[in-house]
Amino acid sequence: DAKTTQPTSMDCAEGRAANLPCNHSTISGNEYVYWYRQIHSQGPQYIIHGLKNNETNEMASLIITEDRKSSTLILPHATLRDTAVYYCIVNYGTSYGKLTFGQGTILTVHP
Amino acid sequence: GAVVSQHPSRVICKSGTSVKIECRSLDFQATTMFWYRQFPKQSLMLMATSNEGSKATYEQGVEKDKFLINHASLTLSTLTVTSAHPEDSSFYICSARDFGAGRNEQFFGPGTRLTVL
């Protein structure tokens, strides 16, 4: 069973920041938070992951609360190509880590 | 990021035939690859974990004799759907974990859409 809770869908205007929340209240101390997205009829794409500290890369920023029970993925300037299903996944990040996908959040970016 | 390819991207076959899907890690070695299945409007479901040089580990409810997995090298895993039936029609996606330089990301292939007539 997926150990995360995400809103079913969200809308965002093109050019604005998209903030996607994720609850993972049962996360354990050595589990990472991973974010992937899936554009229609394609394989999932890795976005970012983190353990405790906030992370930023060329695609997005990941903000993890101090108690680690929730996180927010931020796409700073959403474009139409960011329309996709976004999955928040907790995983040990070890050599054997399996990814369990929940239903994710359908993000629709509008012109 | 690392690149994972799948072949074919799309296949249509008759009921009762077998179909082989290849998954390759193009620029890194993967001792472990994963196979997922995705039905329309549903999320990805893990089918099995493919381990190089050893038997695959199947998730509960996945028939190992129907979905044959071979991971003969560090860059190639294959999934064979034997005696395919219309209910096997789905989007099959593989992934591989790149252990190089301490990375923990898992990279996915583009998927193979199987249609069984």
JSON list of C-alpha atoms in Angstrom, two decimals:
[
{"chain": "A", "resi": 1, "resn": "ASP", "atom": "CA", "xyz": [0.00, 0.00, 0.00]},
{"chain": "A", "resi": 2, "resn": "ALA", "atom": "CA", "xyz": [1.15, 3.50, -0.80]},
{"chain": "A", "resi": 3, "resn": "LYS", "atom": "CA", "xyz": [2.24, 5.35, 2.32]},
{"chain": "A", "resi": 4, "resn": "THR", "atom": "CA", "xyz": [1.47, 8.80, 0.98]},
{"chain": "A", "resi": 5, "resn": "THR", "atom": "CA", "xyz": [-1.63, 10.93, 0.51]},
{"chain": "A", "resi": 6, "resn": "GLN", "atom": "CA", "xyz": [-1.93, 13.46, -2.31]},
{"chain": "A", "resi": 7, "resn": "PRO", "atom": "CA", "xyz": [-4.80, 15.56, -3.67]},
{"chain": "A", "resi": 8, "resn": "THR", "atom": "CA", "xyz": [-6.44, 13.96, -6.67]},
{"chain": "A", "resi": 9, "resn": "SER", "atom": "CA", "xyz": [-6.04, 16.96, -8.92]},
{"chain": "A", "resi": 10, "resn": "MET", "atom": "CA", "xyz": [-4.76, 20.53, -9.03]},
{"chain": "A", "resi": 11, "resn": "ASP", "atom": "CA", "xyz": [-4.79, 23.38, -11.51]},
{"chain": "A", "resi": 12, "resn": "CYS", "atom": "CA", "xyz": [-2.14, 25.98, -12.12]},
{"chain": "A", "resi": 13, "resn": "ALA", "atom": "CA", "xyz": [-1.78, 28.95, -14.46]},
{"chain": "A", "resi": 14, "resn": "GLU", "atom": "CA", "xyz": [1.11, 28.92, -16.87]},
{"chain": "A", "resi": 15, "resn": "GLY", "atom": "CA", "xyz": [4.08, 30.87, -15.55]},
{"chain": "A", "resi": 16, "resn": "ARG", "atom": "CA", "xyz": [2.97, 30.62, -11.94]},
{"chain": "A", "resi": 17, "resn": "ALA", "atom": "CA", "xyz": [4.44, 28.36, -9.29]},
{"chain": "A", "resi": 18, "resn": "ALA", "atom": "CA", "xyz": [2.80, 24.98, -8.82]},
{"chain": "A", "resi": 19, "resn": "ASN", "atom": "CA", "xyz": [2.87, 23.72, -5.24]},
{"chain": "A", "resi": 20, "resn": "LEU", "atom": "CA", "xyz": [2.01, 20.04, -4.90]},
{"chain": "A", "resi": 21, "resn": "PRO", "atom": "CA", "xyz": [1.50, 18.76, -1.34]},
{"chain": "A", "resi": 22, "resn": "CYS", "atom": "CA", "xyz": [2.08, 15.25, -0.02]},
{"chain": "A", "resi": 23, "resn": "ASN", "atom": "CA", "xyz": [1.37, 13.76, 3.38]},
{"chain": "A", "resi": 24, "resn": "HIS", "atom": "CA", "xyz": [3.54, 10.92, 4.64]},
{"chain": "A", "resi": 25, "resn": "SER", "atom": "CA", "xyz": [2.79, 10.85, 8.35]},
{"chain": "A", "resi": 26, "resn": "THR", "atom": "CA", "xyz": [4.10, 7.31, 8.88]},
{"chain": "A", "resi": 27, "resn": "ILE", "atom": "CA", "xyz": [7.48, 7.90, 7.25]},
{"chain": "A", "resi": 28, "resn": "SER", "atom": "CA", "xyz": [10.36, 6.28, 9.11]},
{"chain": "A", "resi": 29, "resn": "GLY", "atom": "CA", "xyz": [13.67, 7.91, 9.90]},
{"chain": "A", "resi": 30, "resn": "ASN", "atom": "CA", "xyz": [15.62, 6.34, 7.06]},
{"chain": "A", "resi": 31, "resn": "GLU", "atom": "CA", "xyz": [13.01, 6.68, 4.32]},
{"chain": "A", "resi": 32, "resn": "TYR", "atom": "CA", "xyz": [13.45, 9.19, 1.55]},
{"chain": "A", "resi": 33, "resn": "VAL", "atom": "CA", "xyz": [10.74, 11.19, -0.19]},
{"chain": "A", "resi": 34, "resn": "TYR", "atom": "CA", "xyz": [10.82, 10.79, -3.96]},
{"chain": "A", "resi": 35, "resn": "TRP", "atom": "CA", "xyz": [8.85, 12.65, -6.60]},
{"chain": "A", "resi": 36, "resn": "TYR", "atom": "CA", "xyz": [8.18, 11.34, -10.08]},
{"chain": "A", "resi": 37, "resn": "ARG", "atom": "CA", "xyz": [5.84, 12.51, -12.78]},
{"chain": "A", "resi": 38, "resn": "GLN", "atom": "CA", "xyz": [4.18, 10.72, -15.67]},
{"chain": "A", "resi": 39, "resn": "ILE", "atom": "CA", "xyz": [3.10, 12.46, -18.81]},
{"chain": "A", "resi": 40, "resn": "HIS", "atom": "CA", "xyz": [0.35, 10.66, -20.66]},
{"chain": "A", "resi": 41, "resn": "SER", "atom": "CA", "xyz": [1.44, 7.36, -22.24]},
{"chain": "A", "resi": 42, "resn": "GLN", "atom": "CA", "xyz": [5.06, 7.75, -21.15]},
{"chain": "A", "resi": 43, "resn": "GLY", "atom": "CA", "xyz": [7.20, 6.19, -18.45]},
{"chain": "A", "resi": 44, "resn": "PRO", "atom": "CA", "xyz": [7.56, 8.06, -15.16]},
{"chain": "A", "resi": 45, "resn": "GLN", "atom": "CA", "xyz": [10.25, 10.72, -14.97]},
{"chain": "A", "resi": 46, "resn": "TYR", "atom": "CA", "xyz": [12.38, 11.26, -11.90]},
{"chain": "A", "resi": 47, "resn": "ILE", "atom": "CA", "xyz": [12.10, 14.79, -10.49]},
{"chain": "A", "resi": 48, "resn": "ILE", "atom": "CA", "xyz": [13.77, 15.04, -7.12]},
{"chain": "A", "resi": 49, "resn": "HIS", "atom": "CA", "xyz": [14.23, 13.30, -3.79]},
{"chain": "A", "resi": 50, "resn": "GLY", "atom": "CA", "xyz": [15.20, 14.22, -0.25]},
{"chain": "A", "resi": 51, "resn": "LEU", "atom": "CA", "xyz": [15.63, 12.89, 3.25]},
{"chain": "A", "resi": 52, "resn": "LYS", "atom": "CA", "xyz": [15.46, 15.77, 5.72]},
{"chain": "A", "resi": 53, "resn": "ASN", "atom": "CA", "xyz": [16.80, 18.90, 4.10]},
{"chain": "A", "resi": 54, "resn": "ASN", "atom": "CA", "xyz": [15.11, 20.91, 1.41]},
{"chain": "A", "resi": 55, "resn": "GLU", "atom": "CA", "xyz": [16.41, 20.12, -2.05]},
{"chain": "A", "resi": 56, "resn": "THR", "atom": "CA", "xyz": [16.53, 22.02, -5.33]},
{"chain": "A", "resi": 57, "resn": "ASN", "atom": "CA", "xyz": [17.53, 21.01, -8.82]},
{"chain": "A", "resi": 58, "resn": "GLU", "atom": "CA", "xyz": [16.94, 22.30, -12.32]},
{"chain": "A", "resi": 59, "resn": "MET", "atom": "CA", "xyz": [13.43, 20.93, -12.38]},
{"chain": "A", "resi": 60, "resn": "ALA", "atom": "CA", "xyz": [11.95, 21.66, -8.98]},
{"chain": "A", "resi": 61, "resn": "SER", "atom": "CA", "xyz": [12.34, 22.30, -5.28]},
{"chain": "A", "resi": 62, "resn": "LEU", "atom": "CA", "xyz": [11.36, 19.92, -2.51]},
{"chain": "A", "resi": 63, "resn": "ILE", "atom": "CA", "xyz": [10.36, 21.32, 0.86]},
{"chain": "A", "resi": 64, "resn": "ILE", "atom": "CA", "xyz": [10.16, 18.78, 3.70]},
{"chain": "A", "resi": 65, "resn": "THR", "atom": "CA", "xyz": [8.63, 19.78, 7.02]},
{"chain": "A", "resi": 66, "resn": "GLU", "atom": "CA", "xyz": [10.76, 19.53, 10.12]},
{"chain": "A", "resi": 67, "resn": "ASP", "atom": "CA", "xyz": [8.77, 16.55, 11.44]},
{"chain": "A", "resi": 68, "resn": "ARG", "atom": "CA", "xyz": [9.05, 14.96, 7.96]},
{"chain": "A", "resi": 69, "resn": "LYS", "atom": "CA", "xyz": [5.35, 14.13, 7.95]},
{"chain": "A", "resi": 70, "resn": "SER", "atom": "CA", "xyz": [4.66, 16.14, 4.83]},
{"chain": "A", "resi": 71, "resn": "SER", "atom": "CA", "xyz": [6.39, 17.72, 1.89]},
{"chain": "A", "resi": 72, "resn": "THR", "atom": "CA", "xyz": [5.72, 20.06, -1.01]},
{"chain": "A", "resi": 73, "resn": "LEU", "atom": "CA", "xyz": [7.03, 19.84, -4.54]},
{"chain": "A", "resi": 74, "resn": "ILE", "atom": "CA", "xyz": [7.41, 23.26, -6.13]},
{"chain": "A", "resi": 75, "resn": "LEU", "atom": "CA", "xyz": [7.60, 23.85, -9.85]},
{"chain": "A", "resi": 76, "resn": "PRO", "atom": "CA", "xyz": [8.67, 27.51, -9.86]},
{"chain": "A", "resi": 77, "resn": "HIS", "atom": "CA", "xyz": [7.36, 28.52, -13.27]},
{"chain": "A", "resi": 78, "resn": "ALA", "atom": "CA", "xyz": [4.89, 25.97, -14.57]},
{"chain": "A", "resi": 79, "resn": "THR", "atom": "CA", "xyz": [4.55, 25.46, -18.30]},
{"chain": "A", "resi": 80, "resn": "LEU", "atom": "CA", "xyz": [1.97, 23.58, -20.34]},
{"chain": "A", "resi": 81, "resn": "ARG", "atom": "CA", "xyz": [4.47, 20.73, -20.66]},
{"chain": "A", "resi": 82, "resn": "ASP", "atom": "CA", "xyz": [4.35, 20.25, -16.89]},
{"chain": "A", "resi": 83, "resn": "THR", "atom": "CA", "xyz": [0.81, 18.88, -17.18]},
{"chain": "A", "resi": 84, "resn": "ALA", "atom": "CA", "xyz": [1.18, 15.34, -15.82]},
{"chain": "A", "resi": 85, "resn": "VAL", "atom": "CA", "xyz": [0.43, 13.00, -12.95]},
{"chain": "A", "resi": 86, "resn": "TYR", "atom": "CA", "xyz": [2.80, 13.68, -10.05]},
{"chain": "A", "resi": 87, "resn": "TYR", "atom": "CA", "xyz": [3.66, 10.86, -7.68]},
{"chain": "A", "resi": 88, "resn": "CYS", "atom": "CA", "xyz": [5.04, 11.30, -4.18]},
{"chain": "A", "resi": 89, "resn": "ILE", "atom": "CA", "xyz": [6.71, 8.10, -2.93]},
{"chain": "A", "resi": 90, "resn": "VAL", "atom": "CA", "xyz": [8.53, 7.19, 0.26]},
{"chain": "A", "resi": 91, "resn": "ASN", "atom": "CA", "xyz": [11.32, 4.70, -0.11]},
{"chain": "A", "resi": 92, "resn": "TYR", "atom": "CA", "xyz": [14.35, 3.50, 1.77]},
{"chain": "A", "resi": 93, "resn": "GLY", "atom": "CA", "xyz": [16.60, 4.51, -1.09]},
{"chain": "A", "resi": 94, "resn": "THR", "atom": "CA", "xyz": [18.63, 1.36, -0.59]},
{"chain": "A", "resi": 95, "resn": "SER", "atom": "CA", "xyz": [19.91, -0.97, -3.27]},
{"chain": "A", "resi": 96, "resn": "TYR", "atom": "CA", "xyz": [16.72, -2.99, -3.08]},
{"chain": "A", "resi": 97, "resn": "GLY", "atom": "CA", "xyz": [14.20, -0.18, -2.76]},
{"chain": "A", "resi": 98, "resn": "LYS", "atom": "CA", "xyz": [10.90, -0.87, -4.51]},
{"chain": "A", "resi": 99, "resn": "LEU", "atom": "CA", "xyz": [8.72, 2.07, -5.49]},
{"chain": "A", "resi": 100, "resn": "THR", "atom": "CA", "xyz": [5.06, 1.82, -4.55]},
{"chain": "A", "resi": 101, "resn": "PHE", "atom": "CA", "xyz": [2.98, 4.22, -6.62]},
{"chain": "A", "resi": 102, "resn": "GLY", "atom": "CA", "xyz": [-0.21, 5.72, -5.26]},
{"chain": "A", "resi": 103, "resn": "GLN", "atom": "CA", "xyz": [-2.78, 7.49, -7.41]},
{"chain": "A", "resi": 104, "resn": "GLY", "atom": "CA", "xyz": [-0.78, 10.72, -7.56]},
{"chain": "A", "resi": 105, "resn": "THR", "atom": "CA", "xyz": [-1.95, 14.24, -8.32]},
{"chain": "A", "resi": 106, "resn": "ILE", "atom": "CA", "xyz": [-3.13, 15.20, -11.77]},
{"chain": "A", "resi": 107, "resn": "LEU", "atom": "CA", "xyz": [-1.64, 18.64, -12.37]},
{"chain": "A", "resi": 108, "resn": "THR", "atom": "CA", "xyz": [-3.20, 20.62, -15.20]},
{"chain": "A", "resi": 109, "resn": "VAL", "atom": "CA", "xyz": [-1.41, 23.77, -16.29]},
{"chain": "A", "resi": 110, "resn": "HIS", "atom": "CA", "xyz": [-3.68, 26.26, -18.06]},
{"chain": "A", "resi": 111, "resn": "PRO", "atom": "CA", "xyz": [-2.63, 28.95, -20.55]},
{"chain": "B", "resi": 1, "resn": "GLY", "atom": "CA", "xyz": [19.74, 11.57, -16.09]},
{"chain": "B", "resi": 2, "resn": "ALA", "atom": "CA", "xyz": [20.42, 7.98, -16.99]},
{"chain": "B", "resi": 3, "resn": "VAL", "atom": "CA", "xyz": [18.61, 6.51, -19.98]},
{"chain": "B", "resi": 4, "resn": "VAL", "atom": "CA", "xyz": [16.49, 3.37, -20.03]},
{"chain": "B", "resi": 5, "resn": "SER", "atom": "CA", "xyz": [15.06, 2.11, -23.30]},
{"chain": "B", "resi": 6, "resn": "GLN", "atom": "CA", "xyz": [12.34, -0.41, -24.08]},
{"chain": "B", "resi": 7, "resn": "HIS", "atom": "CA", "xyz": [11.60, -2.34, -27.21]},
{"chain": "B", "resi": 8, "resn": "PRO", "atom": "CA", "xyz": [9.15, -2.54, -28.78]},
{"chain": "B", "resi": 9, "resn": "SER", "atom": "CA", "xyz": [7.21, 0.59, -27.90]},
{"chain": "B", "resi": 10, "resn": "ARG", "atom": "CA", "xyz": [3.98, -0.93, -29.13]},
{"chain": "B", "resi": 11, "resn": "VAL", "atom": "CA", "xyz": [2.94, -4.47, -29.99]},
{"chain": "B", "resi": 12, "resn": "ILE", "atom": "CA", "xyz": [-0.29, -6.07, -31.14]},
{"chain": "B", "resi": 13, "resn": "CYS", "atom": "CA", "xyz": [-0.56, -9.83, -31.03]},
{"chain": "B", "resi": 14, "resn": "LYS", "atom": "CA", "xyz": [-3.11, -12.58, -31.30]},
{"chain": "B", "resi": 15, "resn": "SER", "atom": "CA", "xyz": [-4.44, -14.37, -28.25]},
{"chain": "B", "resi": 16, "resn": "GLY", "atom": "CA", "xyz": [-2.30, -17.37, -27.33]},
{"chain": "B", "resi": 17, "resn": "THR", "atom": "CA", "xyz": [0.98, -16.03, -28.65]},
{"chain": "B", "resi": 18, "resn": "SER", "atom": "CA", "xyz": [4.00, -14.97, -26.60]},
{"chain": "B", "resi": 19, "resn": "VAL", "atom": "CA", "xyz": [5.49, -11.52, -26.58]},
{"chain": "B", "resi": 20, "resn": "LYS", "atom": "CA", "xyz": [8.98, -10.49, -25.45]},
{"chain": "B", "resi": 21, "resn": "ILE", "atom": "CA", "xyz": [9.71, -6.98, -24.19]},
{"chain": "B", "resi": 22, "resn": "GLU", "atom": "CA", "xyz": [13.28, -5.76, -23.76]},
{"chain": "B", "resi": 23, "resn": "CYS", "atom": "CA", "xyz": [14.51, -3.24, -21.21]},
{"chain": "B", "resi": 24, "resn": "ARG", "atom": "CA", "xyz": [18.00, -1.78, -21.53]},
{"chain": "B", "resi": 25, "resn": "SER", "atom": "CA", "xyz": [20.02, 0.61, -19.42]},
{"chain": "B", "resi": 26, "resn": "LEU", "atom": "CA", "xyz": [21.96, 2.56, -22.03]},
{"chain": "B", "resi": 27, "resn": "ASP", "atom": "CA", "xyz": [24.61, 4.41, -20.08]},
{"chain": "B", "resi": 28, "resn": "PHE", "atom": "CA", "xyz": [24.86, 2.64, -16.75]},
{"chain": "B", "resi": 29, "resn": "GLN", "atom": "CA", "xyz": [24.88, -0.85, -15.30]},
{"chain": "B", "resi": 30, "resn": "ALA", "atom": "CA", "xyz": [21.85, -2.08, -13.44]},
{"chain": "B", "resi": 31, "resn": "THR", "atom": "CA", "xyz": [22.05, -5.12, -11.20]},
{"chain": "B", "resi": 32, "resn": "THR", "atom": "CA", "xyz": [18.38, -4.65, -10.42]},
{"chain": "B", "resi": 33, "resn": "MET", "atom": "CA", "xyz": [15.56, -3.76, -12.75]},
{"chain": "B", "resi": 34, "resn": "PHE", "atom": "CA", "xyz": [11.86, -3.58, -12.03]},
{"chain": "B", "resi": 35, "resn": "TRP", "atom": "CA", "xyz": [8.84, -4.40, -14.17]},
{"chain": "B", "resi": 36, "resn": "TYR", "atom": "CA", "xyz": [5.55, -2.56, -13.75]},
{"chain": "B", "resi": 37, "resn": "ARG", "atom": "CA", "xyz": [2.14, -2.82, -15.37]},
{"chain": "B", "resi": 38, "resn": "GLN", "atom": "CA", "xyz": [-0.34, 0.01, -15.77]},
{"chain": "B", "resi": 39, "resn": "PHE", "atom": "CA", "xyz": [-3.97, -0.39, -16.81]},
{"chain": "B", "resi": 40, "resn": "PRO", "atom": "CA", "xyz": [-5.91, 2.59, -18.21]},
{"chain": "B", "resi": 41, "resn": "LYS", "atom": "CA", "xyz": [-6.62, 5.31, -15.66]},
{"chain": "B", "resi": 42, "resn": "GLN", "atom": "CA", "xyz": [-4.76, 3.39, -12.98]},
{"chain": "B", "resi": 43, "resn": "SER", "atom": "CA", "xyz": [-1.42, 3.78, -11.29]},
{"chain": "B", "resi": 44, "resn": "LEU", "atom": "CA", "xyz": [1.67, 1.67, -11.86]},
{"chain": "B", "resi": 45, "resn": "MET", "atom": "CA", "xyz": [1.68, -1.73, -10.21]},
{"chain": "B", "resi": 46, "resn": "LEU", "atom": "CA", "xyz": [4.97, -3.48, -9.54]},
{"chain": "B", "resi": 47, "resn": "MET", "atom": "CA", "xyz": [5.03, -6.94, -11.08]},
{"chain": "B", "resi": 48, "resn": "ALA", "atom": "CA", "xyz": [8.51, -8.21, -10.30]},
{"chain": "B", "resi": 49, "resn": "THR", "atom": "CA", "xyz": [12.07, -7.35, -9.44]},
{"chain": "B", "resi": 50, "resn": "SER", "atom": "CA", "xyz": [14.64, -8.58, -11.91]},
{"chain": "B", "resi": 51, "resn": "ASN", "atom": "CA", "xyz": [18.07, -9.44, -10.52]},
{"chain": "B", "resi": 52, "resn": "GLU", "atom": "CA", "xyz": [21.07, -9.92, -12.76]},
{"chain": "B", "resi": 53, "resn": "GLY", "atom": "CA", "xyz": [22.26, -13.49, -12.70]},
{"chain": "B", "resi": 54, "resn": "SER", "atom": "CA", "xyz": [19.51, -14.82, -10.47]},
{"chain": "B", "resi": 55, "resn": "LYS", "atom": "CA", "xyz": [15.78, -15.51, -10.43]},
{"chain": "B", "resi": 56, "resn": "ALA", "atom": "CA", "xyz": [13.30, -12.69, -10.44]},
{"chain": "B", "resi": 57, "resn": "THR", "atom": "CA", "xyz": [11.20, -11.91, -7.39]},
{"chain": "B", "resi": 58, "resn": "TYR", "atom": "CA", "xyz": [7.51, -11.65, -8.18]},
{"chain": "B", "resi": 59, "resn": "GLU", "atom": "CA", "xyz": [4.89, -9.64, -6.36]},
{"chain": "B", "resi": 60, "resn": "GLN", "atom": "CA", "xyz": [1.92, -11.40, -4.84]},
{"chain": "B", "resi": 61, "resn": "GLY", "atom": "CA", "xyz": [-0.66, -12.34, -7.43]},
{"chain": "B", "resi": 62, "resn": "VAL", "atom": "CA", "xyz": [1.71, -12.20, -10.42]},
{"chain": "B", "resi": 63, "resn": "GLU", "atom": "CA", "xyz": [2.11, -15.55, -12.16]},
{"chain": "B", "resi": 64, "resn": "LYS", "atom": "CA", "xyz": [5.79, -16.26, -12.62]},
{"chain": "B", "resi": 65, "resn": "ASP", "atom": "CA", "xyz": [5.13, -18.92, -15.26]},
{"chain": "B", "resi": 66, "resn": "LYS", "atom": "CA", "xyz": [3.14, -16.47, -17.34]},
{"chain": "B", "resi": 67, "resn": "PHE", "atom": "CA", "xyz": [5.46, -13.50, -17.02]},
{"chain": "B", "resi": 68, "resn": "LEU", "atom": "CA", "xyz": [8.96, -14.83, -17.60]},
{"chain": "B", "resi": 69, "resn": "ILE", "atom": "CA", "xyz": [11.79, -12.52, -16.65]},
{"chain": "B", "resi": 70, "resn": "ASN", "atom": "CA", "xyz": [15.40, -12.90, -17.68]},
{"chain": "B", "resi": 71, "resn": "HIS", "atom": "CA", "xyz": [18.18, -10.57, -16.56]},
{"chain": "B", "resi": 72, "resn": "ALA", "atom": "CA", "xyz": [21.17, -12.01, -18.36]},
{"chain": "B", "resi": 73, "resn": "SER", "atom": "CA", "xyz": [23.44, -8.98, -18.27]},
{"chain": "B", "resi": 74, "resn": "LEU", "atom": "CA", "xyz": [23.93, -5.76, -16.33]},
{"chain": "B", "resi": 75, "resn": "THR", "atom": "CA", "xyz": [22.22, -3.76, -19.06]},
{"chain": "B", "resi": 76, "resn": "LEU", "atom": "CA", "xyz": [19.39, -5.98, -20.28]},
{"chain": "B", "resi": 77, "resn": "SER", "atom": "CA", "xyz": [16.27, -7.49, -18.76]},
{"chain": "B", "resi": 78, "resn": "THR", "atom": "CA", "xyz": [13.49, -9.12, -20.74]},
{"chain": "B", "resi": 79, "resn": "LEU", "atom": "CA", "xyz": [9.85, -9.78, -19.90]},
{"chain": "B", "resi": 80, "resn": "THR", "atom": "CA", "xyz": [8.05, -12.45, -21.86]},
{"chain": "B", "resi": 81, "resn": "VAL", "atom": "CA", "xyz": [4.28, -12.58, -21.66]},
{"chain": "B", "resi": 82, "resn": "THR", "atom": "CA", "xyz": [3.47, -16.20, -22.46]},
{"chain": "B", "resi": 83, "resn": "SER", "atom": "CA", "xyz": [0.18, -17.31, -24.01]},
{"chain": "B", "resi": 84, "resn": "ALA", "atom": "CA", "xyz": [-1.10, -13.76, -23.95]},
{"chain": "B", "resi": 85, "resn": "HIS", "atom": "CA", "xyz": [-4.82, -13.09, -23.56]},
{"chain": "B", "resi": 86, "resn": "PRO", "atom": "CA", "xyz": [-6.84, -9.90, -23.98]},
{"chain": "B", "resi": 87, "resn": "GLU", "atom": "CA", "xyz": [-6.77, -9.27, -20.22]},
{"chain": "B", "resi": 88, "resn": "ASP", "atom": "CA", "xyz": [-2.96, -8.99, -20.48]},
{"chain": "B", "resi": 89, "resn": "SER", "atom": "CA", "xyz": [-3.37, -5.91, -22.64]},
{"chain": "B", "resi": 90, "resn": "SER", "atom": "CA", "xyz": [-1.67, -3.16, -20.70]},
{"chain": "B", "resi": 91, "resn": "PHE", "atom": "CA", "xyz": [1.17, -0.65, -20.56]},
{"chain": "B", "resi": 92, "resn": "TYR", "atom": "CA", "xyz": [4.34, -2.40, -19.39]},
{"chain": "B", "resi": 93, "resn": "ILE", "atom": "CA", "xyz": [7.11, -0.24, -17.96]},
{"chain": "B", "resi": 94, "resn": "CYS", "atom": "CA", "xyz": [10.55, -1.18, -16.74]},
{"chain": "B", "resi": 95, "resn": "SER", "atom": "CA", "xyz": [12.90, 0.75, -14.51]},
{"chain": "B", "resi": 96, "resn": "ALA", "atom": "CA", "xyz": [16.49, 0.48, -13.40]},
{"chain": "B", "resi": 97, "resn": "ARG", "atom": "CA", "xyz": [18.39, 1.90, -10.50]},
{"chain": "B", "resi": 98, "resn": "ASP", "atom": "CA", "xyz": [21.68, 3.61, -11.16]},
{"chain": "B", "resi": 99, "resn": "PHE", "atom": "CA", "xyz": [24.04, 2.86, -8.31]},
{"chain": "B", "resi": 100, "resn": "GLY", "atom": "CA", "xyz": [26.91, 4.82, -9.78]},
{"chain": "B", "resi": 101, "resn": "ALA", "atom": "CA", "xyz": [28.46, 7.54, -7.65]},
{"chain": "B", "resi": 102, "resn": "GLY", "atom": "CA", "xyz": [26.06, 6.81, -4.79]},
{"chain": "B", "resi": 103, "resn": "ARG", "atom": "CA", "xyz": [22.98, 7.76, -6.73]},
{"chain": "B", "resi": 104, "resn": "ASN", "atom": "CA", "xyz": [19.60, 6.50, -5.59]},
{"chain": "B", "resi": 105, "resn": "GLU", "atom": "CA", "xyz": [17.41, 7.56, -8.47]},
{"chain": "B", "resi": 106, "resn": "GLN", "atom": "CA", "xyz": [15.38, 4.99, -10.34]},
{"chain": "B", "resi": 107, "resn": "PHE", "atom": "CA", "xyz": [14.97, 5.63, -14.05]},
{"chain": "B", "resi": 108, "resn": "PHE", "atom": "CA", "xyz": [12.07, 4.41, -16.13]},
{"chain": "B", "resi": 109, "resn": "GLY", "atom": "CA", "xyz": [11.78, 3.27, -19.70]},
{"chain": "B", "resi": 110, "resn": "PRO", "atom": "CA", "xyz": [9.23, 4.82, -22.07]},
{"chain": "B", "resi": 111, "resn": "GLY", "atom": "CA", "xyz": [6.91, 1.84, -21.75]},
{"chain": "B", "resi": 112, "resn": "THR", "atom": "CA", "xyz": [5.53, -0.83, -24.08]},
{"chain": "B", "resi": 113, "resn": "ARG", "atom": "CA", "xyz": [1.87, -0.86, -24.96]},
{"chain": "B", "resi": 114, "resn": "LEU", "atom": "CA", "xyz": [0.65, -4.42, -25.45]},
{"chain": "B", "resi": 115, "resn": "THR", "atom": "CA", "xyz": [-2.66, -5.11, -27.17]},
{"chain": "B", "resi": 116, "resn": "VAL", "atom": "CA", "xyz": [-3.83, -8.70, -27.33]},
{"chain": "B", "resi": 117, "resn": "LEU", "atom": "CA", "xyz": [-6.59, -9.37, -29.82]}
]
